Amino acid sequence: MWKRILLLFFLVALATALLSAQPRGRTIPAQNAAAIPVDASPKLVAFTFDDGPHRGSTDRLLDGLRERGAKGTFFLVGQEIDEARDLVERMRDEGHQIGNHTWSHRRLDELSDDEMTQEIGKTDALLKAIAGEREYWLRPPYGFLREGAEKLVGVPVVKWSVDPRDWESRDTEKVVRAVSDAVRPGSIVLLHDIYPTSVEAALRLMDALSADGYQFVTVEELLQQNGITPRAGVSYRSAGE
Ligand SMILES: [Zn+2]
C-alpha cells in the first residue's frame, strides 16, 4: 500500500517537474533568437568616379546606379564637361555628389599658386553655372597637393582609402577582387568612369556588397553619417581617418 502511494507520489512529482520544465524549454530558442546580433547600422561606403564625364560609360553608370538606388560621387574634369552637360545635370538631379577634378587634369603640386587657383576656379565656375550654386569639393589629380596649398583650395579635399588601380588593369575581374579585398565600412573607393571595365566592376561590386549589408552613399553623406564635419582645406581619405 505505502509502496503504491510512494510510487503515485513519485509519478506526480515527475509529471510536475516535466510540466514546469517545459516552459523553460520553450524560452531557450526565444532567448537564442534574441541573442543573434541584429546589425541595425548600415555599412556605408562611398564610390567615387574620376576623370569624366564621358559619354557612353558615365551614362551607363548613371543607369546602373539608378537601378540600384545607389549614390556616387563624380570628380569632373572641367574641359570634358561641355560635351556632356546633360550628364552633369543628371548627376545633380539623381542625387549624386559632383566634385572638381581641375580643368585640365594637371598635377597641382607642380603649378604656381595662381595656376592652381585657375585650374580649380575655372571648373568650379562651370559647375556652378550648370549644376547650381553650392560647394564642389576637390579631388586633386593623382592626389597631389603641395604642402601649404590646402588653404588656397577653399573646399574639403577628397582622397581615397581603396584604390584598385582600375586605369592600369582595365580588367573588371581584377578590379572587383581588389576592391572586395580592401573595402570596409567607411571606405572611399577610387574608380574612373571613363572605362567601361570600371563601370561594370562598380555595378558588380555594388550587387555583391549590398548582399553583405552595404549601402552606397556620397562622400558628403558618408562623412555626415559618421559624425565628421567637413572643413575647407582638410583632406579626407575615409570616414575612419
Ligand atoms: Zn584623375
mmCIF file of C-alpha atoms and ligand atoms in Angstrom:
data_model
loop_
_atom_site.group_PDB
_atom_site.id
_atom_site.type_symbol
_atom_site.label_atom_id
_atom_site.label_comp_id
_atom_site.label_asym_id
_atom_site.label_seq_id
_atom_site.Cartn_x
_atom_site.Cartn_y
_atom_site.Cartn_z
ATOM 1 C CA MET A 1 0.000 0.000 0.000
ATOM 2 C CA TRP A 2 2.691 2.504 1.043
ATOM 3 C CA LYS A 3 4.751 1.433 -1.927
ATOM 4 C CA ARG A 4 1.825 2.331 -4.216
ATOM 5 C CA ILE A 5 1.343 5.716 -2.528
ATOM 6 C CA LEU A 6 5.061 6.396 -2.816
ATOM 7 C CA LEU A 7 5.021 5.362 -6.479
ATOM 8 C CA LEU A 8 1.999 7.606 -7.133
ATOM 9 C CA PHE A 9 3.709 10.466 -5.297
ATOM 10 C CA PHE A 10 6.827 9.874 -7.378
ATOM 11 C CA LEU A 11 4.826 9.887 -10.621
ATOM 12 C CA VAL A 12 3.012 13.108 -9.677
ATOM 13 C CA ALA A 13 6.309 14.750 -8.772
ATOM 14 C CA LEU A 14 7.865 13.594 -12.049
ATOM 15 C CA ALA A 15 4.892 14.904 -14.067
ATOM 16 C CA THR A 16 5.038 18.254 -12.245
ATOM 17 C CA ALA A 17 8.769 18.515 -12.894
ATOM 18 C CA LEU A 18 8.294 17.742 -16.583
ATOM 19 C CA LEU A 19 5.442 20.235 -16.970
ATOM 20 C CA SER A 20 7.286 23.009 -15.160
ATOM 21 C CA ALA A 21 10.408 22.301 -17.216
ATOM 22 C CA GLN A 22 8.510 22.650 -20.484
ATOM 23 C CA PRO A 23 8.045 26.424 -20.463
ATOM 24 C CA ARG A 24 11.708 26.851 -19.591
ATOM 25 C CA GLY A 25 12.497 24.631 -22.569
ATOM 26 C CA ARG A 26 10.380 26.836 -24.778
ATOM 27 C CA THR A 27 12.154 30.004 -23.761
ATOM 28 C CA ILE A 28 15.534 28.698 -24.852
ATOM 29 C CA PRO A 29 15.012 29.160 -28.602
ATOM 30 C CA ALA A 30 13.453 32.569 -27.971
ATOM 31 C CA GLN A 31 16.477 33.660 -25.937
ATOM 32 C CA ASN A 32 18.781 32.341 -28.619
ATOM 33 C CA ALA A 33 16.871 34.230 -31.291
ATOM 34 C CA ALA A 34 17.176 37.446 -29.285
ATOM 35 C CA ALA A 35 20.896 36.857 -28.873
ATOM 36 C CA ILE A 36 21.528 36.775 -32.648
ATOM 37 C CA PRO A 37 23.148 40.141 -33.356
ATOM 38 C CA VAL A 38 20.849 42.351 -35.382
ATOM 39 C CA ASP A 39 23.020 44.730 -37.407
ATOM 40 C CA ALA A 40 20.879 47.838 -37.343
ATOM 41 C CA SER A 41 23.535 50.276 -38.544
ATOM 42 C CA PRO A 42 24.107 50.010 -42.299
ATOM 43 C CA LYS A 43 27.631 49.603 -43.613
ATOM 44 C CA LEU A 44 28.241 52.721 -45.676
ATOM 45 C CA VAL A 45 30.787 53.093 -48.450
ATOM 46 C CA ALA A 46 31.399 55.909 -50.940
ATOM 47 C CA PHE A 47 32.232 55.031 -54.545
ATOM 48 C CA THR A 48 33.968 57.907 -56.324
ATOM 49 C CA PHE A 49 34.445 58.269 -60.073
ATOM 50 C CA ASP A 50 37.164 60.463 -61.562
ATOM 51 C CA ASP A 51 38.069 61.953 -64.956
ATOM 52 C CA GLY A 52 34.571 62.102 -66.522
ATOM 53 C CA PRO A 53 32.056 62.923 -67.643
ATOM 54 C CA HIS A 54 32.432 60.548 -70.568
ATOM 55 C CA ARG A 55 29.541 59.745 -72.839
ATOM 56 C CA GLY A 56 28.974 56.029 -73.287
ATOM 57 C CA SER A 57 30.368 54.970 -69.931
ATOM 58 C CA THR A 58 29.193 57.658 -67.484
ATOM 59 C CA ASP A 59 25.591 57.347 -68.675
ATOM 60 C CA ARG A 60 25.765 53.559 -68.382
ATOM 61 C CA LEU A 61 26.986 54.025 -64.801
ATOM 62 C CA LEU A 62 24.194 56.513 -64.019
ATOM 63 C CA ASP A 63 21.650 53.978 -65.310
ATOM 64 C CA GLY A 64 23.148 51.267 -63.093
ATOM 65 C CA LEU A 65 23.211 53.494 -60.008
ATOM 66 C CA ARG A 66 19.592 54.459 -60.575
ATOM 67 C CA GLU A 67 18.528 50.811 -60.923
ATOM 68 C CA ARG A 68 20.200 50.041 -57.596
ATOM 69 C CA GLY A 69 19.139 53.155 -55.690
ATOM 70 C CA ALA A 70 22.852 53.828 -55.136
ATOM 71 C CA LYS A 71 24.568 57.217 -54.899
ATOM 72 C CA GLY A 72 28.066 58.065 -56.096
ATOM 73 C CA THR A 73 30.454 60.990 -56.217
ATOM 74 C CA PHE A 74 31.799 62.264 -59.539
ATOM 75 C CA PHE A 75 35.001 64.321 -59.736
ATOM 76 C CA LEU A 76 34.775 66.020 -63.106
ATOM 77 C CA VAL A 77 37.467 67.363 -65.381
ATOM 78 C CA GLY A 78 36.370 70.842 -66.486
ATOM 79 C CA GLN A 79 37.449 70.552 -70.121
ATOM 80 C CA GLU A 80 35.389 67.350 -70.556
ATOM 81 C CA ILE A 81 32.155 68.900 -69.290
ATOM 82 C CA ASP A 82 30.974 70.870 -72.321
ATOM 83 C CA GLU A 83 30.473 67.665 -74.339
ATOM 84 C CA ALA A 84 28.286 66.166 -71.649
ATOM 85 C CA ARG A 85 26.422 68.909 -69.821
ATOM 86 C CA ASP A 86 23.283 66.788 -69.774
ATOM 87 C CA LEU A 87 25.130 64.100 -67.807
ATOM 88 C CA VAL A 88 26.199 66.670 -65.198
ATOM 89 C CA GLU A 89 22.573 67.770 -64.849
ATOM 90 C CA ARG A 90 21.568 64.146 -64.492
ATOM 91 C CA MET A 91 24.111 63.611 -61.701
ATOM 92 C CA ARG A 92 22.635 66.549 -59.841
ATOM 93 C CA ASP A 93 19.006 65.549 -60.486
ATOM 94 C CA GLU A 94 19.584 61.942 -59.414
ATOM 95 C CA GLY A 95 21.153 62.849 -56.080
ATOM 96 C CA HIS A 96 24.834 62.206 -56.727
ATOM 97 C CA GLN A 97 27.594 64.438 -55.428
ATOM 98 C CA ILE A 98 29.542 66.412 -58.010
ATOM 99 C CA GLY A 99 33.133 67.413 -57.330
ATOM 100 C CA ASN A 100 36.002 69.241 -59.003
ATOM 101 C CA HIS A 101 38.936 67.377 -60.591
ATOM 102 C CA THR A 102 40.556 70.561 -62.011
ATOM 103 C CA TRP A 103 40.203 71.988 -65.521
ATOM 104 C CA SER A 104 42.840 70.004 -67.431
ATOM 105 C CA HIS A 105 43.936 67.272 -65.028
ATOM 106 C CA ARG A 106 47.325 68.762 -64.218
ATOM 107 C CA ARG A 107 49.394 67.893 -61.170
ATOM 108 C CA LEU A 108 48.593 70.726 -58.793
ATOM 109 C CA ASP A 109 51.853 70.336 -56.859
ATOM 110 C CA GLU A 110 53.764 71.395 -59.986
ATOM 111 C CA LEU A 111 51.816 74.630 -60.508
ATOM 112 C CA SER A 112 52.188 78.104 -59.063
ATOM 113 C CA ASP A 113 49.526 79.300 -56.664
ATOM 114 C CA ASP A 114 47.918 81.355 -59.456
ATOM 115 C CA GLU A 115 47.866 78.463 -61.926
ATOM 116 C CA MET A 116 46.456 76.153 -59.298
ATOM 117 C CA THR A 117 43.715 78.608 -58.362
ATOM 118 C CA GLN A 118 42.804 78.919 -62.056
ATOM 119 C CA GLU A 119 42.708 75.154 -62.634
ATOM 120 C CA ILE A 120 40.283 74.794 -59.745
ATOM 121 C CA GLY A 121 38.356 78.050 -60.204
ATOM 122 C CA LYS A 122 37.517 77.560 -63.889
ATOM 123 C CA THR A 123 35.883 74.174 -63.241
ATOM 124 C CA ASP A 124 34.165 75.472 -60.121
ATOM 125 C CA ALA A 125 32.584 78.327 -62.122
ATOM 126 C CA LEU A 126 31.367 75.988 -64.880
ATOM 127 C CA LEU A 127 29.876 73.534 -62.352
ATOM 128 C CA LYS A 128 28.078 76.376 -60.606
ATOM 129 C CA ALA A 129 26.673 77.566 -63.952
ATOM 130 C CA ILE A 130 25.413 74.086 -64.892
ATOM 131 C CA ALA A 131 24.515 72.390 -61.632
ATOM 132 C CA GLY A 132 23.876 75.346 -59.345
ATOM 133 C CA GLU A 133 25.441 77.388 -56.548
ATOM 134 C CA ARG A 134 26.935 75.066 -53.987
ATOM 135 C CA GLU A 135 30.297 73.736 -52.845
ATOM 136 C CA TYR A 136 32.156 71.482 -55.268
ATOM 137 C CA TRP A 137 34.740 69.563 -53.269
ATOM 138 C CA LEU A 138 38.159 68.941 -54.785
ATOM 139 C CA ARG A 139 39.943 65.774 -55.699
ATOM 140 C CA PRO A 140 43.430 66.760 -56.871
ATOM 141 C CA PRO A 141 44.624 64.741 -59.912
ATOM 142 C CA TYR A 142 46.806 61.835 -58.702
ATOM 143 C CA GLY A 143 46.088 63.015 -55.150
ATOM 144 C CA PHE A 144 48.942 65.535 -55.218
ATOM 145 C CA LEU A 145 48.648 68.828 -53.416
ATOM 146 C CA ARG A 146 51.608 70.968 -52.382
ATOM 147 C CA GLU A 147 52.074 71.276 -48.645
ATOM 148 C CA GLY A 148 50.543 74.534 -47.526
ATOM 149 C CA ALA A 149 48.367 74.781 -50.665
ATOM 150 C CA GLU A 150 45.321 73.403 -48.875
ATOM 151 C CA LYS A 151 44.413 76.833 -47.561
ATOM 152 C CA LEU A 152 44.031 78.103 -51.145
ATOM 153 C CA VAL A 153 41.551 75.385 -52.045
ATOM 154 C CA GLY A 154 38.568 76.740 -50.108
ATOM 155 C CA VAL A 155 36.643 73.405 -50.011
ATOM 156 C CA PRO A 156 37.180 69.967 -48.448
ATOM 157 C CA VAL A 157 39.692 67.747 -50.301
ATOM 158 C CA VAL A 158 38.661 64.145 -51.011
ATOM 159 C CA LYS A 159 41.295 61.440 -51.298
ATOM 160 C CA TRP A 160 40.585 57.696 -51.010
ATOM 161 C CA SER A 161 41.292 54.574 -48.964
ATOM 162 C CA VAL A 162 40.683 51.895 -51.619
ATOM 163 C CA ASP A 163 42.491 52.120 -54.969
ATOM 164 C CA PRO A 164 42.213 49.071 -57.267
ATOM 165 C CA ARG A 165 44.297 50.864 -59.972
ATOM 166 C CA ASP A 166 41.478 50.292 -62.446
ATOM 167 C CA TRP A 167 43.101 52.571 -65.037
ATOM 168 C CA GLU A 168 46.087 50.236 -65.155
ATOM 169 C CA SER A 169 44.492 46.801 -65.432
ATOM 170 C CA ARG A 170 41.212 47.789 -67.154
ATOM 171 C CA ASP A 171 40.103 44.338 -66.108
ATOM 172 C CA THR A 172 36.692 44.074 -64.467
ATOM 173 C CA GLU A 173 37.550 40.866 -62.619
ATOM 174 C CA LYS A 174 40.765 42.259 -61.125
ATOM 175 C CA VAL A 175 39.079 45.481 -60.045
ATOM 176 C CA VAL A 176 36.233 43.595 -58.383
ATOM 177 C CA ARG A 177 38.694 41.391 -56.494
ATOM 178 C CA ALA A 178 40.941 44.272 -55.396
ATOM 179 C CA VAL A 179 38.039 46.314 -54.044
ATOM 180 C CA SER A 180 36.358 43.302 -52.393
ATOM 181 C CA ASP A 181 39.578 42.506 -50.524
ATOM 182 C CA ALA A 182 40.117 46.043 -49.236
ATOM 183 C CA VAL A 183 36.676 47.563 -48.694
ATOM 184 C CA ARG A 184 35.265 48.100 -45.202
ATOM 185 C CA PRO A 185 32.569 50.315 -43.715
ATOM 186 C CA GLY A 186 33.598 53.953 -44.165
ATOM 187 C CA SER A 187 35.812 53.330 -47.214
ATOM 188 C CA ILE A 188 36.156 55.794 -50.065
ATOM 189 C CA VAL A 189 36.734 53.790 -53.264
ATOM 190 C CA LEU A 190 38.564 55.326 -56.234
ATOM 191 C CA LEU A 191 37.418 54.378 -59.744
ATOM 192 C CA HIS A 192 37.334 56.024 -63.175
ATOM 193 C CA ASP A 193 34.026 56.069 -65.054
ATOM 194 C CA ILE A 194 35.767 56.720 -68.376
ATOM 195 C CA TYR A 195 36.477 52.946 -68.613
ATOM 196 C CA PRO A 196 33.588 50.549 -69.336
ATOM 197 C CA THR A 197 35.501 47.879 -67.372
ATOM 198 C CA SER A 198 35.434 50.091 -64.267
ATOM 199 C CA VAL A 199 31.736 50.877 -64.668
ATOM 200 C CA GLU A 200 30.998 47.158 -64.922
ATOM 201 C CA ALA A 201 33.174 46.488 -61.861
ATOM 202 C CA ALA A 202 31.410 49.176 -59.814
ATOM 203 C CA LEU A 203 27.979 47.732 -60.558
ATOM 204 C CA ARG A 204 29.061 44.169 -59.868
ATOM 205 C CA LEU A 205 30.682 45.254 -56.607
ATOM 206 C CA MET A 206 27.518 47.029 -55.544
ATOM 207 C CA ASP A 207 25.447 43.908 -56.188
ATOM 208 C CA ALA A 208 27.837 41.743 -54.156
ATOM 209 C CA LEU A 209 28.353 44.241 -51.330
ATOM 210 C CA SER A 210 24.676 45.104 -50.940
ATOM 211 C CA ALA A 211 24.020 41.385 -50.278
ATOM 212 C CA ASP A 212 26.529 41.822 -47.441
ATOM 213 C CA GLY A 213 24.607 44.779 -45.950
ATOM 214 C CA TYR A 214 26.466 47.665 -47.611
ATOM 215 C CA GLN A 215 24.810 50.856 -48.810
ATOM 216 C CA PHE A 216 26.321 53.291 -51.292
ATOM 217 C CA VAL A 217 26.310 56.972 -50.427
ATOM 218 C CA THR A 218 28.020 60.187 -51.489
ATOM 219 C CA VAL A 219 31.249 61.248 -49.759
ATOM 220 C CA GLU A 220 29.342 64.087 -48.136
ATOM 221 C CA GLU A 221 26.800 61.695 -46.637
ATOM 222 C CA LEU A 222 29.462 59.170 -45.627
ATOM 223 C CA LEU A 223 31.231 61.821 -43.537
ATOM 224 C CA GLN A 224 27.997 63.200 -42.132
ATOM 225 C CA GLN A 225 26.708 59.765 -41.105
ATOM 226 C CA ASN A 226 29.994 59.166 -39.300
ATOM 227 C CA GLY A 227 29.748 62.436 -37.371
ATOM 228 C CA ILE A 228 32.509 64.177 -39.339
ATOM 229 C CA THR A 229 32.044 67.868 -40.146
ATOM 230 C CA PRO A 230 33.990 68.526 -43.356
ATOM 231 C CA ARG A 231 36.278 71.549 -43.333
ATOM 232 C CA ALA A 232 37.824 73.524 -46.182
ATOM 233 C CA GLY A 233 41.407 72.567 -46.970
ATOM 234 C CA VAL A 234 41.268 69.324 -44.961
ATOM 235 C CA SER A 235 41.846 66.005 -46.767
ATOM 236 C CA TYR A 236 39.518 63.061 -46.171
ATOM 237 C CA ARG A 237 40.581 59.515 -47.101
ATOM 238 C CA SER A 238 37.736 57.616 -45.491
ATOM 239 C CA ALA A 239 35.211 58.039 -42.708
ATOM 240 C CA GLY A 240 37.671 56.428 -40.307
ATOM 241 C CA GLU A 241 40.791 58.577 -40.717
HETATM 242 ZN ZN ZN B 1 42.125 61.810 -62.401
#
